[in-house]
Amino acid sequence: MSAQRENGEGRADEGGPRGGGLTTGEVARRLGVAPTTVRTWDRRYGLGPDVRTGGRHRRWSAGDVARLERMCAMTATGIPPAEAARLARSEKPPTAAPRSRGAAGAPCPSNRPRSRAGSGLRLGDVRQECRGIARAALRLDAAALDELLLAAIDEHGLVAAWTEVIVPTLQAVGRKWQTSGEKYVEVEHFLSWHVSGAFRRATPHTAADRPGATAVLACVPGENHTLPLEVLSAALTERGVPVRMFGGALPVESLVAAVRRTGPAAVGLWAQSRTTASRPLAQHVAAMEWGVRGARRRPAVLTLGPGWAGQAVAGLARPSGLAEAVAALTSAVSSRSL
């Protein structure tokens, strides 16, 4: 979806803060709700901007946004929307120390080294979209979360959206449940599920098969953290690379059978934990051969994920991140297509 379609209020409401104030789309991303929710609160509960620029275009000041933030905070605790809106209109925003403000009336990012999103979730110095996504996840708001994730992917692309928006948010949620007595585990599972779905919806149709020029992706035995591998699969598919994705905890015999049956140009083995990373397995797959005598071929094997740290396998590539893994696998497959 485009930013214009997301907001639904015309191009003049989607650019930067021309004439001062934030657009409805910008406010929605900051709050972690759908733009339609912001407009509904305006129409139904009178929580619109105090000043309008004319026509249907809305520009939201810092005070307008603070009122919506109070609305979000109260509805997240179970207060009915009508009552929350009444309280949000009647309450005064909390007194805060003066801050340097940008043209939109929002705090300048350089003066905001730490960012929070509901329930004390620490995000740090990250893109603004992280805050909205985190808030939607904490509220278990499926519709808003899907819309925000797809908007981030549409705006930044698969690789940058994962690296700069989604990973920091997932890490913040992970830190939250680790330090809160195992609370918020449902938030991490909820967010991961919707991230997976968003990348599937944002990915074009599966690339056409090219015998001998495919990539096999699998988690090593005992490893069930599939989300990073799903993102890698989506990024490769976007680039037209044929992918065979086998997901979590693929048994050794099944991995070997899959490699023999597909004869791939490259194999990516994901390990999240050092306890699952297996150097002998990686070496075994790298030594597999097929084809006629005199023209035998082997796959390029990449060890992927933090589990391989300190487990370097001689002769095998270990990309440091998603972009590097995409480039390495694309290159390996392309060389077989020539």
Coordinates of C-alpha atoms in Angstrom, one line a residue:
M1 CA 0.0 0.0 0.0
S2 CA 1.2 3.5 -0.6
A3 CA 1.3 6.2 2.1
Q4 CA -1.4 8.1 0.3
R5 CA -3.8 5.1 0.3
E6 CA -3.0 4.4 3.9
N7 CA -4.1 7.9 5.0
G8 CA -6.9 8.2 2.6
E9 CA -6.9 12.0 2.8
G10 CA -5.0 13.0 -0.3
R11 CA -1.4 13.7 -1.2
A12 CA -1.4 17.1 0.6
D13 CA -1.9 15.3 3.9
E14 CA 1.0 12.8 3.4
G15 CA 4.1 14.7 2.9
G16 CA 6.2 16.4 5.5
P17 CA 4.6 18.8 8.0
R18 CA 3.8 21.6 5.6
G19 CA 2.3 24.5 7.5
G20 CA 3.1 23.0 10.9
G21 CA 1.7 20.0 12.7
L22 CA 1.7 16.3 11.9
T23 CA -0.4 14.6 9.2
T24 CA -3.0 12.0 10.2
G25 CA -0.7 9.2 8.9
E26 CA 2.2 10.4 10.9
V27 CA 0.1 10.6 14.1
A28 CA -1.3 7.1 13.5
R29 CA 2.3 5.7 13.1
R30 CA 3.4 7.4 16.3
L31 CA 0.4 6.1 18.3
G32 CA 0.5 2.6 16.8
V33 CA -3.1 2.7 15.5
A34 CA -4.6 2.7 12.0
P35 CA -5.3 6.1 10.4
T36 CA -8.9 5.2 10.2
T37 CA -9.0 4.9 14.0
V38 CA -7.6 8.4 14.4
R39 CA -10.3 9.8 12.0
T40 CA -13.0 7.8 13.8
W41 CA -12.0 9.3 17.2
D42 CA -12.1 12.7 15.6
R43 CA -15.6 12.2 14.1
R44 CA -17.2 10.2 16.9
Y45 CA -15.6 11.6 20.1
G46 CA -14.4 15.1 19.1
L47 CA -10.7 14.3 19.5
G48 CA -9.7 16.0 16.3
P49 CA -7.1 18.8 15.9
D50 CA -7.9 22.1 17.5
V51 CA -6.9 23.9 14.3
R52 CA -7.7 22.8 10.7
T53 CA -6.0 24.0 7.6
G54 CA -9.2 23.9 5.5
G55 CA -11.0 21.2 3.6
R56 CA -10.6 17.7 5.0
H57 CA -6.9 18.1 5.7
R58 CA -5.9 17.7 9.3
R59 CA -2.7 19.0 11.0
W60 CA -2.1 17.8 14.5
S61 CA -0.2 19.9 17.1
A62 CA 1.8 18.5 20.0
G63 CA -1.2 19.1 22.3
D64 CA -3.6 17.3 19.9
V65 CA -1.2 14.3 19.8
A66 CA -0.9 14.3 23.6
R67 CA -4.7 14.1 23.9
L68 CA -4.7 11.1 21.6
E69 CA -1.9 9.5 23.6
R70 CA -4.0 9.8 26.7
M71 CA -6.9 8.2 24.8
C72 CA -4.6 5.3 23.7
A73 CA -3.3 4.8 27.3
M74 CA -6.8 4.6 28.8
T75 CA -8.3 2.3 26.2
A76 CA -5.3 0.0 26.6
T77 CA -6.4 -0.5 30.3
G78 CA -9.9 -1.5 29.3
I79 CA -11.7 1.8 29.7
P80 CA -14.6 2.1 27.1
P81 CA -13.6 4.4 24.2
A82 CA -16.4 7.0 24.9
E83 CA -15.4 7.3 28.6
A84 CA -11.7 7.4 27.7
A85 CA -12.4 10.2 25.1
R86 CA -14.3 12.2 27.8
L87 CA -11.4 11.9 30.2
A88 CA -8.8 12.6 27.5
R89 CA -10.6 15.9 26.6
S90 CA -10.9 17.0 30.2
E91 CA -7.3 16.1 31.4
K92 CA -4.4 18.4 31.0
P93 CA -1.2 17.0 29.6
P94 CA 1.4 16.3 32.3
T95 CA 4.0 19.0 32.8
A96 CA 7.3 18.2 31.1
A97 CA 10.6 19.9 31.0
P98 CA 11.0 22.2 28.0
R99 CA 12.4 20.5 24.9
S100 CA 13.8 21.7 21.6
R101 CA 11.0 21.2 19.0
G102 CA 11.1 20.7 15.3
A103 CA 8.9 22.3 12.6
A104 CA 6.1 19.9 13.3
G105 CA 5.9 20.7 16.9
A106 CA 7.3 17.2 17.8
P107 CA 10.4 16.7 19.9
C108 CA 13.5 16.7 17.8
P109 CA 15.0 13.1 17.5
S110 CA 18.4 14.3 18.6
N111 CA 17.0 15.4 21.9
R112 CA 15.2 12.1 22.4
P113 CA 17.9 9.5 23.0
R114 CA 15.4 7.2 24.7
S115 CA 12.0 6.3 23.5
R116 CA 9.2 4.5 25.3
A117 CA 6.0 2.8 24.1
G118 CA 3.5 1.9 26.7
S119 CA 4.2 -0.2 29.8
G120 CA 7.7 1.0 30.0
L121 CA 9.0 -0.6 26.8
R122 CA 12.4 0.8 26.1
L123 CA 13.2 1.3 22.5
G124 CA 16.2 3.6 22.5
D125 CA 17.2 5.8 19.6
V126 CA 15.2 4.1 16.8
R127 CA 13.0 5.0 13.9
Q128 CA 9.6 6.5 14.9
E129 CA 7.8 3.5 13.3
C130 CA 9.2 1.3 16.0
R131 CA 7.2 3.1 18.7
G132 CA 3.9 2.7 16.8
I133 CA 4.5 -1.0 16.1
A134 CA 5.5 -1.6 19.7
R135 CA 2.3 0.1 21.0
A136 CA 0.1 -1.9 18.7
A137 CA 1.8 -5.1 19.7
L138 CA 1.4 -4.3 23.4
R139 CA -2.3 -3.7 22.9
L140 CA -2.6 -6.9 20.8
D141 CA -4.2 -4.8 18.1
A142 CA -4.0 -7.1 15.1
A143 CA -5.5 -4.7 12.5
A144 CA -3.2 -1.8 13.4
L145 CA -0.2 -4.0 13.7
D146 CA -0.7 -5.4 10.2
E147 CA -1.2 -2.0 8.7
L148 CA 1.9 -0.5 10.4
L149 CA 4.2 -3.4 9.4
L150 CA 3.1 -3.3 5.8
A151 CA 3.5 0.4 5.7
A152 CA 7.1 0.1 7.0
I153 CA 7.9 -2.6 4.4
D154 CA 6.4 -0.5 1.7
E155 CA 8.3 2.6 2.7
H156 CA 11.7 1.2 3.5
G157 CA 11.8 -2.1 1.6
L158 CA 12.1 -5.6 3.0
V159 CA 15.7 -5.5 4.2
A160 CA 15.7 -2.0 5.7
A161 CA 12.3 -2.6 7.3
W162 CA 13.6 -5.7 9.0
T163 CA 16.9 -4.3 10.1
E164 CA 15.9 -0.8 11.1
V165 CA 12.3 -1.1 12.3
I166 CA 11.3 -4.7 13.1
V167 CA 14.5 -6.1 14.8
P168 CA 14.8 -3.2 17.3
T169 CA 11.1 -3.6 18.2
L170 CA 11.4 -7.4 18.6
Q171 CA 14.5 -6.9 20.7
A172 CA 12.8 -4.4 23.0
V173 CA 9.8 -6.7 23.5
G174 CA 12.2 -9.6 24.2
R175 CA 14.0 -7.5 26.9
K176 CA 10.7 -6.6 28.4
W177 CA 9.5 -10.1 29.1
Q178 CA 13.0 -11.2 30.2
T179 CA 13.0 -8.5 32.9
S180 CA 9.4 -8.7 34.0
G181 CA 9.0 -12.2 35.3
E182 CA 8.1 -13.9 32.1
K183 CA 5.2 -11.4 31.4
Y184 CA 4.6 -10.2 27.9
V185 CA 5.6 -13.5 26.3
E186 CA 2.2 -13.3 24.4
V187 CA 3.3 -10.0 23.0
E188 CA 6.5 -11.4 21.5
H189 CA 4.6 -14.3 20.0
F190 CA 1.9 -12.0 18.7
L191 CA 4.4 -9.6 17.1
S192 CA 6.5 -12.4 15.6
W193 CA 3.4 -14.0 14.0
H194 CA 2.3 -10.8 12.4
V195 CA 5.8 -10.0 11.2
S196 CA 5.9 -13.3 9.5
G197 CA 2.5 -12.7 7.9
A198 CA 3.5 -9.2 6.8
F199 CA 6.6 -10.4 5.0
R200 CA 4.6 -13.2 3.2
R201 CA 2.0 -10.7 2.0
A202 CA 4.6 -8.2 0.9
T203 CA 6.5 -10.8 -1.1
P204 CA 5.8 -11.4 -4.8
H205 CA 4.9 -14.8 -6.2
T206 CA 7.5 -17.5 -5.8
A207 CA 10.3 -17.2 -8.3
A208 CA 10.2 -19.7 -11.1
D209 CA 12.4 -22.8 -10.6
R210 CA 15.8 -23.0 -12.3
P211 CA 17.3 -26.5 -11.9
G212 CA 20.7 -26.2 -10.2
A213 CA 20.1 -22.5 -9.5
T214 CA 18.1 -22.5 -6.3
A215 CA 18.7 -21.7 -2.6
V216 CA 17.8 -24.1 0.2
L217 CA 17.1 -22.5 3.6
A218 CA 16.6 -24.5 6.8
C219 CA 17.1 -24.3 10.5
V220 CA 19.5 -26.8 11.9
P221 CA 18.1 -29.7 13.9
G222 CA 16.8 -28.5 17.3
E223 CA 16.4 -24.9 16.1
N224 CA 12.9 -23.5 15.9
H225 CA 13.6 -19.8 15.5
T226 CA 12.4 -19.4 11.9
L227 CA 11.5 -15.8 11.6
P228 CA 14.9 -14.4 10.4
L229 CA 15.0 -17.2 7.8
E230 CA 11.5 -16.3 6.7
V231 CA 12.6 -12.8 6.1
L232 CA 15.6 -13.9 4.2
S233 CA 13.4 -16.1 2.0
A234 CA 11.1 -13.2 1.3
A235 CA 14.1 -10.9 0.4
L236 CA 15.5 -13.5 -2.0
T237 CA 12.1 -14.1 -3.6
E238 CA 11.7 -10.4 -4.1
R239 CA 15.0 -10.5 -6.1
G240 CA 13.8 -13.4 -8.3
V241 CA 15.9 -16.1 -6.6
P242 CA 14.2 -19.5 -6.5
V243 CA 14.0 -20.6 -2.8
R244 CA 13.2 -23.9 -1.1
M245 CA 12.3 -23.0 2.5
F246 CA 12.2 -25.9 5.0
G247 CA 11.7 -23.9 8.2
G248 CA 12.4 -25.0 11.7
A249 CA 14.4 -28.0 13.2
L250 CA 14.8 -30.0 10.0
P251 CA 16.2 -33.4 10.8
V252 CA 19.7 -34.3 9.4
E253 CA 18.3 -37.0 7.2
S254 CA 15.7 -34.7 5.8
L255 CA 18.1 -31.9 5.2
V256 CA 20.5 -34.3 3.3
A257 CA 17.5 -35.7 1.3
A258 CA 16.3 -32.1 0.4
V259 CA 19.8 -31.1 -0.8
R260 CA 20.2 -34.3 -2.9
R261 CA 16.7 -33.9 -4.5
T262 CA 17.1 -30.2 -5.4
G263 CA 20.8 -29.9 -6.2
P264 CA 20.9 -26.3 -5.0
A265 CA 23.5 -23.7 -5.8
A266 CA 23.5 -22.6 -2.2
V267 CA 22.3 -23.8 1.3
G268 CA 21.7 -21.5 4.2
L269 CA 21.8 -23.1 7.7
W270 CA 20.3 -21.0 10.5
A271 CA 21.2 -21.4 14.1
Q272 CA 20.0 -19.0 16.8
S273 CA 21.8 -20.7 19.6
R274 CA 25.3 -22.1 19.9
T275 CA 23.8 -25.2 21.3
T276 CA 22.2 -26.0 18.0
A277 CA 24.9 -24.9 15.6
S278 CA 26.7 -28.0 14.3
R279 CA 30.0 -27.7 12.6
P280 CA 30.1 -31.3 11.4
L281 CA 26.6 -30.9 9.8
A282 CA 27.7 -27.8 7.9
Q283 CA 30.8 -29.6 6.7
H284 CA 28.9 -32.7 5.7
V285 CA 26.4 -30.6 3.6
A286 CA 29.3 -28.6 2.0
A287 CA 31.0 -31.9 1.0
M288 CA 27.9 -33.3 -0.8
E289 CA 28.3 -33.8 -4.6
W290 CA 26.0 -34.6 -7.5
G291 CA 26.1 -34.6 -11.3
V292 CA 28.0 -36.6 -13.9
R293 CA 31.6 -37.6 -13.3
G294 CA 34.0 -34.9 -14.3
A295 CA 31.3 -32.2 -13.7
R296 CA 30.4 -32.9 -10.1
R297 CA 29.0 -29.9 -8.2
R298 CA 28.8 -28.9 -4.6
P299 CA 26.6 -26.3 -2.9
A300 CA 27.9 -23.1 -1.4
V301 CA 27.0 -23.4 2.3
L302 CA 26.4 -20.3 4.4
T303 CA 26.2 -20.5 8.2
L304 CA 23.5 -18.0 9.3
G305 CA 22.6 -16.6 12.7
P306 CA 24.2 -15.8 16.0
G307 CA 24.6 -19.4 16.9
W308 CA 27.5 -19.7 14.6
A309 CA 29.5 -17.1 16.5
G310 CA 32.7 -18.7 17.6
Q311 CA 31.8 -21.8 15.5
A312 CA 33.5 -20.7 12.3
V313 CA 33.6 -23.5 9.7
A314 CA 36.7 -23.3 7.4
G315 CA 35.8 -22.4 3.9
L316 CA 32.2 -21.5 4.6
A317 CA 30.8 -18.0 4.5
R318 CA 29.2 -16.5 7.6
P319 CA 27.3 -13.3 6.6
S320 CA 27.0 -10.8 9.4
G321 CA 23.5 -9.6 8.6
L322 CA 20.5 -9.9 6.4
A323 CA 21.8 -7.6 3.6
E324 CA 25.1 -9.6 3.4
A325 CA 23.3 -12.9 3.4
V326 CA 20.9 -11.8 0.6
A327 CA 23.9 -10.6 -1.5
A328 CA 25.9 -13.8 -0.9
L329 CA 23.0 -16.2 -1.7
T330 CA 22.0 -14.1 -4.8
S331 CA 25.5 -14.2 -6.1
A332 CA 25.9 -18.0 -5.5
V333 CA 22.6 -18.7 -7.4
S334 CA 23.3 -16.2 -10.2
S335 CA 26.7 -17.8 -10.9
R336 CA 24.9 -21.1 -11.6
S337 CA 22.4 -19.4 -13.9
L338 CA 25.1 -18.3 -16.3

